[in-house]
Amino acid sequence: MISVSHSEYISALPFPNCIIDDFYDASMLDKVIEEWPYDMRYKSVSTSEKWSLDKIGMMGEKTQDVIYDLCSDSFCKELEKLTGIDNLVSDPEHIGGGIHMITHGGFLNIHADFNWNPRLQAVRKVNLLLYLNRNWNSNGELLLTDKNKNIYEKISPVFNRCVIFNTSDTSFHGHPEPLQSDTPRRSIALYYYQHAQKPEVTHSTVYI
């Protein structure tokens, strides 16, 4: 699944990242799409408007299979090789992750993610986003930026495209432009952690 070298990954700007097309078995992802819609949580605040579901037991069988695969010890080893970060673990509760959906007018402002998972007692280290949008021809690009919102990557959320990046206090990303499409923008979002020393300052999502 991961066809990018460690050197390519860590040298990417504005922070270590990679974009991998044809990442997963396409027929499995089509089955994931067939299992939608779900009874998802809707959130509409000044910084975002989106739908999400992090309770894996409420997801379809094929969706669970894909998520379990991407949270397995063997896949975490692949991520360790890619990122150079040792002892990565997934979050069995998928706090903040799981499956996400943006509908017409939805958005997610540029932000850096929370840095500490209190239930897991671990530092957040890596994000994985896997897009599920066949024949995508709208906006909704994921932006990777620096703290001044200078854009380094503008990534269309096309079907079976995976984006992996280090999570830190400077890994700013989002899709702030309201979605113009009447077709939902769908993705799987998974986060990986390391049982390391708790940061001196822990924080929730930081928007800029």
PDB file of C-alpha atoms in Angstrom:
ATOM      1  CA  MET A   1       0.000   0.000   0.000  1.00  0.00           C
ATOM      2  CA  ILE A   2       2.761   2.455   0.924  1.00  0.00           C
ATOM      3  CA  SER A   3       4.926   3.063  -2.126  1.00  0.00           C
ATOM      4  CA  VAL A   4       6.736   6.178  -0.887  1.00  0.00           C
ATOM      5  CA  SER A   5      10.233   6.106   0.614  1.00  0.00           C
ATOM      6  CA  HIS A   6      11.159   7.492   4.013  1.00  0.00           C
ATOM      7  CA  SER A   7      13.461  10.091   2.437  1.00  0.00           C
ATOM      8  CA  GLU A   8      10.695  11.353   0.155  1.00  0.00           C
ATOM      9  CA  TYR A   9       8.307  11.548   3.069  1.00  0.00           C
ATOM     10  CA  ILE A  10      10.472  13.462   5.526  1.00  0.00           C
ATOM     11  CA  SER A  11      11.693  15.930   2.879  1.00  0.00           C
ATOM     12  CA  ALA A  12       8.164  16.972   1.846  1.00  0.00           C
ATOM     13  CA  LEU A  13       6.982  20.481   2.664  1.00  0.00           C
ATOM     14  CA  PRO A  14       5.606  22.168   4.694  1.00  0.00           C
ATOM     15  CA  PHE A  15       5.912  19.109   6.988  1.00  0.00           C
ATOM     16  CA  PRO A  16       6.534  15.405   6.356  1.00  0.00           C
ATOM     17  CA  ASN A  17       3.740  14.046   4.177  1.00  0.00           C
ATOM     18  CA  CYS A  18       2.910  11.915   1.154  1.00  0.00           C
ATOM     19  CA  ILE A  19       0.067  11.429  -1.319  1.00  0.00           C
ATOM     20  CA  ILE A  20      -0.591   7.888  -2.573  1.00  0.00           C
ATOM     21  CA  ASP A  21      -3.088   7.133  -5.348  1.00  0.00           C
ATOM     22  CA  ASP A  22      -4.660   3.688  -5.840  1.00  0.00           C
ATOM     23  CA  PHE A  23      -3.833   3.080  -2.196  1.00  0.00           C
ATOM     24  CA  TYR A  24      -6.280   0.314  -1.292  1.00  0.00           C
ATOM     25  CA  ASP A  25      -8.305  -2.427  -2.958  1.00  0.00           C
ATOM     26  CA  ALA A  26     -10.797  -0.418  -5.021  1.00  0.00           C
ATOM     27  CA  SER A  27     -13.520  -3.072  -4.894  1.00  0.00           C
ATOM     28  CA  MET A  28     -13.412  -2.979  -1.079  1.00  0.00           C
ATOM     29  CA  LEU A  29     -13.718   0.785  -1.038  1.00  0.00           C
ATOM     30  CA  ASP A  30     -16.696   0.587  -3.390  1.00  0.00           C
ATOM     31  CA  LYS A  31     -18.342  -1.686  -0.827  1.00  0.00           C
ATOM     32  CA  VAL A  32     -17.557   0.867   1.871  1.00  0.00           C
ATOM     33  CA  ILE A  33     -19.382   3.496  -0.180  1.00  0.00           C
ATOM     34  CA  GLU A  34     -22.358   1.157  -0.653  1.00  0.00           C
ATOM     35  CA  GLU A  35     -22.725   0.905   3.134  1.00  0.00           C
ATOM     36  CA  TRP A  36     -23.412   4.633   3.513  1.00  0.00           C
ATOM     37  CA  PRO A  37     -25.383   6.600   4.677  1.00  0.00           C
ATOM     38  CA  TYR A  38     -25.010   6.362   8.434  1.00  0.00           C
ATOM     39  CA  ASP A  39     -26.530   8.065  11.445  1.00  0.00           C
ATOM     40  CA  MET A  40     -23.624  10.477  11.752  1.00  0.00           C
ATOM     41  CA  ARG A  41     -22.932  13.315  14.184  1.00  0.00           C
ATOM     42  CA  TYR A  42     -23.424  16.745  12.616  1.00  0.00           C
ATOM     43  CA  LYS A  43     -21.251  19.622  13.760  1.00  0.00           C
ATOM     44  CA  SER A  44     -21.731  23.224  12.655  1.00  0.00           C
ATOM     45  CA  VAL A  45     -19.610  25.895  14.343  1.00  0.00           C
ATOM     46  CA  SER A  46     -17.616  28.900  13.179  1.00  0.00           C
ATOM     47  CA  THR A  47     -14.565  26.744  12.391  1.00  0.00           C
ATOM     48  CA  SER A  48     -16.207  23.771  10.658  1.00  0.00           C
ATOM     49  CA  GLU A  49     -19.337  22.192   9.286  1.00  0.00           C
ATOM     50  CA  LYS A  50     -19.147  18.423   8.849  1.00  0.00           C
ATOM     51  CA  TRP A  51     -20.545  14.990   9.686  1.00  0.00           C
ATOM     52  CA  SER A  52     -18.614  12.254  11.489  1.00  0.00           C
ATOM     53  CA  LEU A  53     -18.906   8.817  13.078  1.00  0.00           C
ATOM     54  CA  ASP A  54     -16.172   7.347  15.300  1.00  0.00           C
ATOM     55  CA  LYS A  55     -18.049   4.351  16.747  1.00  0.00           C
ATOM     56  CA  ILE A  56     -16.793   1.482  14.616  1.00  0.00           C
ATOM     57  CA  GLY A  57     -19.538  -0.852  15.831  1.00  0.00           C
ATOM     58  CA  MET A  58     -22.102   1.365  14.096  1.00  0.00           C
ATOM     59  CA  MET A  59     -20.319   1.067  10.726  1.00  0.00           C
ATOM     60  CA  GLY A  60     -20.879  -1.520   8.013  1.00  0.00           C
ATOM     61  CA  GLU A  61     -18.966  -4.778   7.876  1.00  0.00           C
ATOM     62  CA  LYS A  62     -16.696  -3.809   4.971  1.00  0.00           C
ATOM     63  CA  THR A  63     -15.975  -0.409   6.490  1.00  0.00           C
ATOM     64  CA  GLN A  64     -14.939  -2.112   9.710  1.00  0.00           C
ATOM     65  CA  ASP A  65     -12.716  -4.515   7.768  1.00  0.00           C
ATOM     66  CA  VAL A  66     -10.854  -1.657   6.062  1.00  0.00           C
ATOM     67  CA  ILE A  67     -10.386   0.262   9.300  1.00  0.00           C
ATOM     68  CA  TYR A  68      -9.192  -2.806  11.225  1.00  0.00           C
ATOM     69  CA  ASP A  69      -6.715  -3.514   8.423  1.00  0.00           C
ATOM     70  CA  LEU A  70      -5.325   0.021   8.524  1.00  0.00           C
ATOM     71  CA  CYS A  71      -5.099  -0.118  12.322  1.00  0.00           C
ATOM     72  CA  SER A  72      -3.341  -3.495  12.444  1.00  0.00           C
ATOM     73  CA  ASP A  73       0.120  -3.998  13.921  1.00  0.00           C
ATOM     74  CA  SER A  74       1.483  -4.878  10.482  1.00  0.00           C
ATOM     75  CA  PHE A  75       0.243  -1.625   8.959  1.00  0.00           C
ATOM     76  CA  CYS A  76       1.579   0.376  11.901  1.00  0.00           C
ATOM     77  CA  LYS A  77       4.972  -1.174  11.092  1.00  0.00           C
ATOM     78  CA  GLU A  78       4.648   0.127   7.531  1.00  0.00           C
ATOM     79  CA  LEU A  79       3.919   3.588   8.913  1.00  0.00           C
ATOM     80  CA  GLU A  80       6.948   3.379  11.189  1.00  0.00           C
ATOM     81  CA  LYS A  81       9.150   2.597   8.193  1.00  0.00           C
ATOM     82  CA  LEU A  82       7.649   5.488   6.230  1.00  0.00           C
ATOM     83  CA  THR A  83       7.759   8.109   8.971  1.00  0.00           C
ATOM     84  CA  GLY A  84      10.746   7.007  11.027  1.00  0.00           C
ATOM     85  CA  ILE A  85       8.563   7.175  14.155  1.00  0.00           C
ATOM     86  CA  ASP A  86       8.890   4.075  16.333  1.00  0.00           C
ATOM     87  CA  ASN A  87       6.226   2.192  18.278  1.00  0.00           C
ATOM     88  CA  LEU A  88       3.157   3.607  16.567  1.00  0.00           C
ATOM     89  CA  VAL A  89      -0.227   2.403  17.774  1.00  0.00           C
ATOM     90  CA  SER A  90      -3.743   3.046  16.544  1.00  0.00           C
ATOM     91  CA  ASP A  91      -6.604   4.329  18.657  1.00  0.00           C
ATOM     92  CA  PRO A  92      -9.255   1.614  19.193  1.00  0.00           C
ATOM     93  CA  GLU A  93     -11.803   4.316  20.033  1.00  0.00           C
ATOM     94  CA  HIS A  94     -10.960   6.464  16.966  1.00  0.00           C
ATOM     95  CA  ILE A  95     -11.416   9.701  18.898  1.00  0.00           C
ATOM     96  CA  GLY A  96     -11.970  12.464  16.342  1.00  0.00           C
ATOM     97  CA  GLY A  97     -11.505   9.996  13.481  1.00  0.00           C
ATOM     98  CA  GLY A  98     -13.503   7.204  11.877  1.00  0.00           C
ATOM     99  CA  ILE A  99     -15.546   8.238   8.866  1.00  0.00           C
ATOM    100  CA  HIS A 100     -16.122  11.856   7.848  1.00  0.00           C
ATOM    101  CA  MET A 101     -18.470  13.535   5.419  1.00  0.00           C
ATOM    102  CA  ILE A 102     -18.775  17.085   4.138  1.00  0.00           C
ATOM    103  CA  THR A 103     -21.996  18.106   2.409  1.00  0.00           C
ATOM    104  CA  HIS A 104     -22.828  21.177   0.304  1.00  0.00           C
ATOM    105  CA  GLY A 105     -21.570  24.306   2.084  1.00  0.00           C
ATOM    106  CA  GLY A 106     -19.480  22.361   4.571  1.00  0.00           C
ATOM    107  CA  PHE A 107     -15.866  23.219   5.380  1.00  0.00           C
ATOM    108  CA  LEU A 108     -13.007  22.716   7.828  1.00  0.00           C
ATOM    109  CA  ASN A 109     -10.805  25.691   8.609  1.00  0.00           C
ATOM    110  CA  ILE A 110      -7.011  25.460   8.633  1.00  0.00           C
ATOM    111  CA  HIS A 111      -5.852  23.908  11.896  1.00  0.00           C
ATOM    112  CA  ALA A 112      -3.331  21.797  13.773  1.00  0.00           C
ATOM    113  CA  ASP A 113      -4.742  18.759  15.557  1.00  0.00           C
ATOM    114  CA  PHE A 114      -4.953  17.952  19.251  1.00  0.00           C
ATOM    115  CA  ASN A 115      -1.634  16.595  20.517  1.00  0.00           C
ATOM    116  CA  TRP A 116      -2.588  14.288  23.394  1.00  0.00           C
ATOM    117  CA  ASN A 117      -5.059  11.424  23.699  1.00  0.00           C
ATOM    118  CA  PRO A 118      -5.968  11.181  27.401  1.00  0.00           C
ATOM    119  CA  ARG A 119      -7.797   7.856  27.092  1.00  0.00           C
ATOM    120  CA  LEU A 120      -4.893   6.247  25.263  1.00  0.00           C
ATOM    121  CA  GLN A 121      -2.312   8.226  27.292  1.00  0.00           C
ATOM    122  CA  ALA A 122      -0.330   8.794  24.117  1.00  0.00           C
ATOM    123  CA  VAL A 123       1.031  11.538  21.867  1.00  0.00           C
ATOM    124  CA  ARG A 124      -0.599  11.963  18.474  1.00  0.00           C
ATOM    125  CA  LYS A 125       1.985  11.458  15.733  1.00  0.00           C
ATOM    126  CA  VAL A 126       0.492  10.580  12.318  1.00  0.00           C
ATOM    127  CA  ASN A 127      -2.725  11.206  10.374  1.00  0.00           C
ATOM    128  CA  LEU A 128      -4.061   9.068   7.528  1.00  0.00           C
ATOM    129  CA  LEU A 129      -6.890  10.302   5.284  1.00  0.00           C
ATOM    130  CA  LEU A 130      -8.364   7.968   2.660  1.00  0.00           C
ATOM    131  CA  TYR A 131     -10.843   9.509   0.212  1.00  0.00           C
ATOM    132  CA  LEU A 132     -13.910   7.719  -1.132  1.00  0.00           C
ATOM    133  CA  ASN A 133     -15.144  10.048  -3.888  1.00  0.00           C
ATOM    134  CA  ARG A 134     -15.505   8.493  -7.334  1.00  0.00           C
ATOM    135  CA  ASN A 135     -15.637  10.796 -10.376  1.00  0.00           C
ATOM    136  CA  TRP A 136     -14.884  13.818  -8.208  1.00  0.00           C
ATOM    137  CA  ASN A 137     -15.041  17.089 -10.145  1.00  0.00           C
ATOM    138  CA  SER A 138     -15.659  19.717  -7.486  1.00  0.00           C
ATOM    139  CA  ASN A 139     -13.663  21.716  -4.951  1.00  0.00           C
ATOM    140  CA  GLY A 140     -13.067  20.500  -1.396  1.00  0.00           C
ATOM    141  CA  GLU A 141      -9.289  20.189  -1.762  1.00  0.00           C
ATOM    142  CA  LEU A 142      -7.226  19.429   1.332  1.00  0.00           C
ATOM    143  CA  LEU A 143      -4.697  22.210   1.884  1.00  0.00           C
ATOM    144  CA  LEU A 144      -1.351  21.697   3.609  1.00  0.00           C
ATOM    145  CA  THR A 145      -0.039  25.048   4.815  1.00  0.00           C
ATOM    146  CA  ASP A 146       2.432  26.756   7.099  1.00  0.00           C
ATOM    147  CA  LYS A 147       1.413  28.900  10.076  1.00  0.00           C
ATOM    148  CA  ASN A 148       0.903  31.881   7.768  1.00  0.00           C
ATOM    149  CA  LYS A 149      -1.531  29.887   5.600  1.00  0.00           C
ATOM    150  CA  ASN A 150       0.905  29.723   2.682  1.00  0.00           C
ATOM    151  CA  ILE A 151      -0.278  26.719   0.644  1.00  0.00           C
ATOM    152  CA  TYR A 152       2.278  23.997  -0.164  1.00  0.00           C
ATOM    153  CA  GLU A 153      -0.116  21.239  -1.282  1.00  0.00           C
ATOM    154  CA  LYS A 154      -3.653  21.414  -2.676  1.00  0.00           C
ATOM    155  CA  ILE A 155      -4.985  17.862  -2.783  1.00  0.00           C
ATOM    156  CA  SER A 156      -8.197  16.882  -4.542  1.00  0.00           C
ATOM    157  CA  PRO A 157     -10.150  14.241  -2.534  1.00  0.00           C
ATOM    158  CA  VAL A 158     -10.430  11.759  -5.407  1.00  0.00           C
ATOM    159  CA  PHE A 159     -11.355   8.109  -4.949  1.00  0.00           C
ATOM    160  CA  ASN A 160      -8.707   5.875  -3.362  1.00  0.00           C
ATOM    161  CA  ARG A 161      -6.258   8.715  -2.725  1.00  0.00           C
ATOM    162  CA  CYS A 162      -4.499   8.496   0.611  1.00  0.00           C
ATOM    163  CA  VAL A 163      -2.751  11.358   2.393  1.00  0.00           C
ATOM    164  CA  ILE A 164      -0.415  10.579   5.285  1.00  0.00           C
ATOM    165  CA  PHE A 165       1.339  13.250   7.329  1.00  0.00           C
ATOM    166  CA  ASN A 166       3.075  13.852  10.630  1.00  0.00           C
ATOM    167  CA  THR A 167       0.897  15.449  13.279  1.00  0.00           C
ATOM    168  CA  SER A 168       2.536  18.280  15.192  1.00  0.00           C
ATOM    169  CA  ASP A 169       1.812  21.783  16.442  1.00  0.00           C
ATOM    170  CA  THR A 170       2.828  23.108  13.003  1.00  0.00           C
ATOM    171  CA  SER A 171       1.108  20.599  10.705  1.00  0.00           C
ATOM    172  CA  PHE A 172      -1.580  22.995   9.539  1.00  0.00           C
ATOM    173  CA  HIS A 173      -4.202  21.617   7.170  1.00  0.00           C
ATOM    174  CA  GLY A 174      -7.891  21.822   6.275  1.00  0.00           C
ATOM    175  CA  HIS A 175     -10.366  22.571   3.488  1.00  0.00           C
ATOM    176  CA  PRO A 176     -11.648  26.045   4.341  1.00  0.00           C
ATOM    177  CA  GLU A 177     -13.508  26.759   1.105  1.00  0.00           C
ATOM    178  CA  PRO A 178     -17.187  25.756   1.458  1.00  0.00           C
ATOM    179  CA  LEU A 179     -17.999  22.688  -0.601  1.00  0.00           C
ATOM    180  CA  GLN A 180     -19.797  23.509  -3.829  1.00  0.00           C
ATOM    181  CA  SER A 181     -20.760  19.950  -4.768  1.00  0.00           C
ATOM    182  CA  ASP A 182     -24.159  18.397  -4.072  1.00  0.00           C
ATOM    183  CA  THR A 183     -22.317  15.057  -3.872  1.00  0.00           C
ATOM    184  CA  PRO A 184     -20.936  14.441  -0.352  1.00  0.00           C
ATOM    185  CA  ARG A 185     -17.178  14.493   0.185  1.00  0.00           C
ATOM    186  CA  ARG A 186     -16.410  11.254   2.060  1.00  0.00           C
ATOM    187  CA  SER A 187     -13.285  10.004   3.778  1.00  0.00           C
ATOM    188  CA  ILE A 188     -11.844   7.622   6.335  1.00  0.00           C
ATOM    189  CA  ALA A 189      -9.695   9.398   8.943  1.00  0.00           C
ATOM    190  CA  LEU A 190      -7.302   7.408  11.137  1.00  0.00           C
ATOM    191  CA  TYR A 191      -4.822   8.664  13.712  1.00  0.00           C
ATOM    192  CA  TYR A 192      -1.728   6.991  15.122  1.00  0.00           C
ATOM    193  CA  TYR A 193       0.006   7.570  18.445  1.00  0.00           C
ATOM    194  CA  GLN A 194       3.142   6.904  20.436  1.00  0.00           C
ATOM    195  CA  HIS A 195       3.294   6.136  24.147  1.00  0.00           C
ATOM    196  CA  ALA A 196       5.762   8.922  24.879  1.00  0.00           C
ATOM    197  CA  GLN A 197       6.162  11.652  27.469  1.00  0.00           C
ATOM    198  CA  LYS A 198       3.099  13.833  27.778  1.00  0.00           C
ATOM    199  CA  PRO A 199       3.673  17.283  26.209  1.00  0.00           C
ATOM    200  CA  GLU A 200       4.233  20.124  28.653  1.00  0.00           C
ATOM    201  CA  VAL A 201       1.284  21.888  27.034  1.00  0.00           C
ATOM    202  CA  THR A 202      -1.575  19.746  25.782  1.00  0.00           C
ATOM    203  CA  HIS A 203      -4.188  21.274  23.519  1.00  0.00           C
ATOM    204  CA  SER A 204      -7.273  20.526  21.511  1.00  0.00           C
ATOM    205  CA  THR A 205      -7.535  21.459  17.823  1.00  0.00           C
ATOM    206  CA  VAL A 206      -5.841  24.822  17.134  1.00  0.00           C
ATOM    207  CA  TYR A 207      -7.397  26.869  14.329  1.00  0.00           C
ATOM    208  CA  ILE A 208      -5.606  29.730  12.580  1.00  0.00           C
TER     209      ILE A 208
END
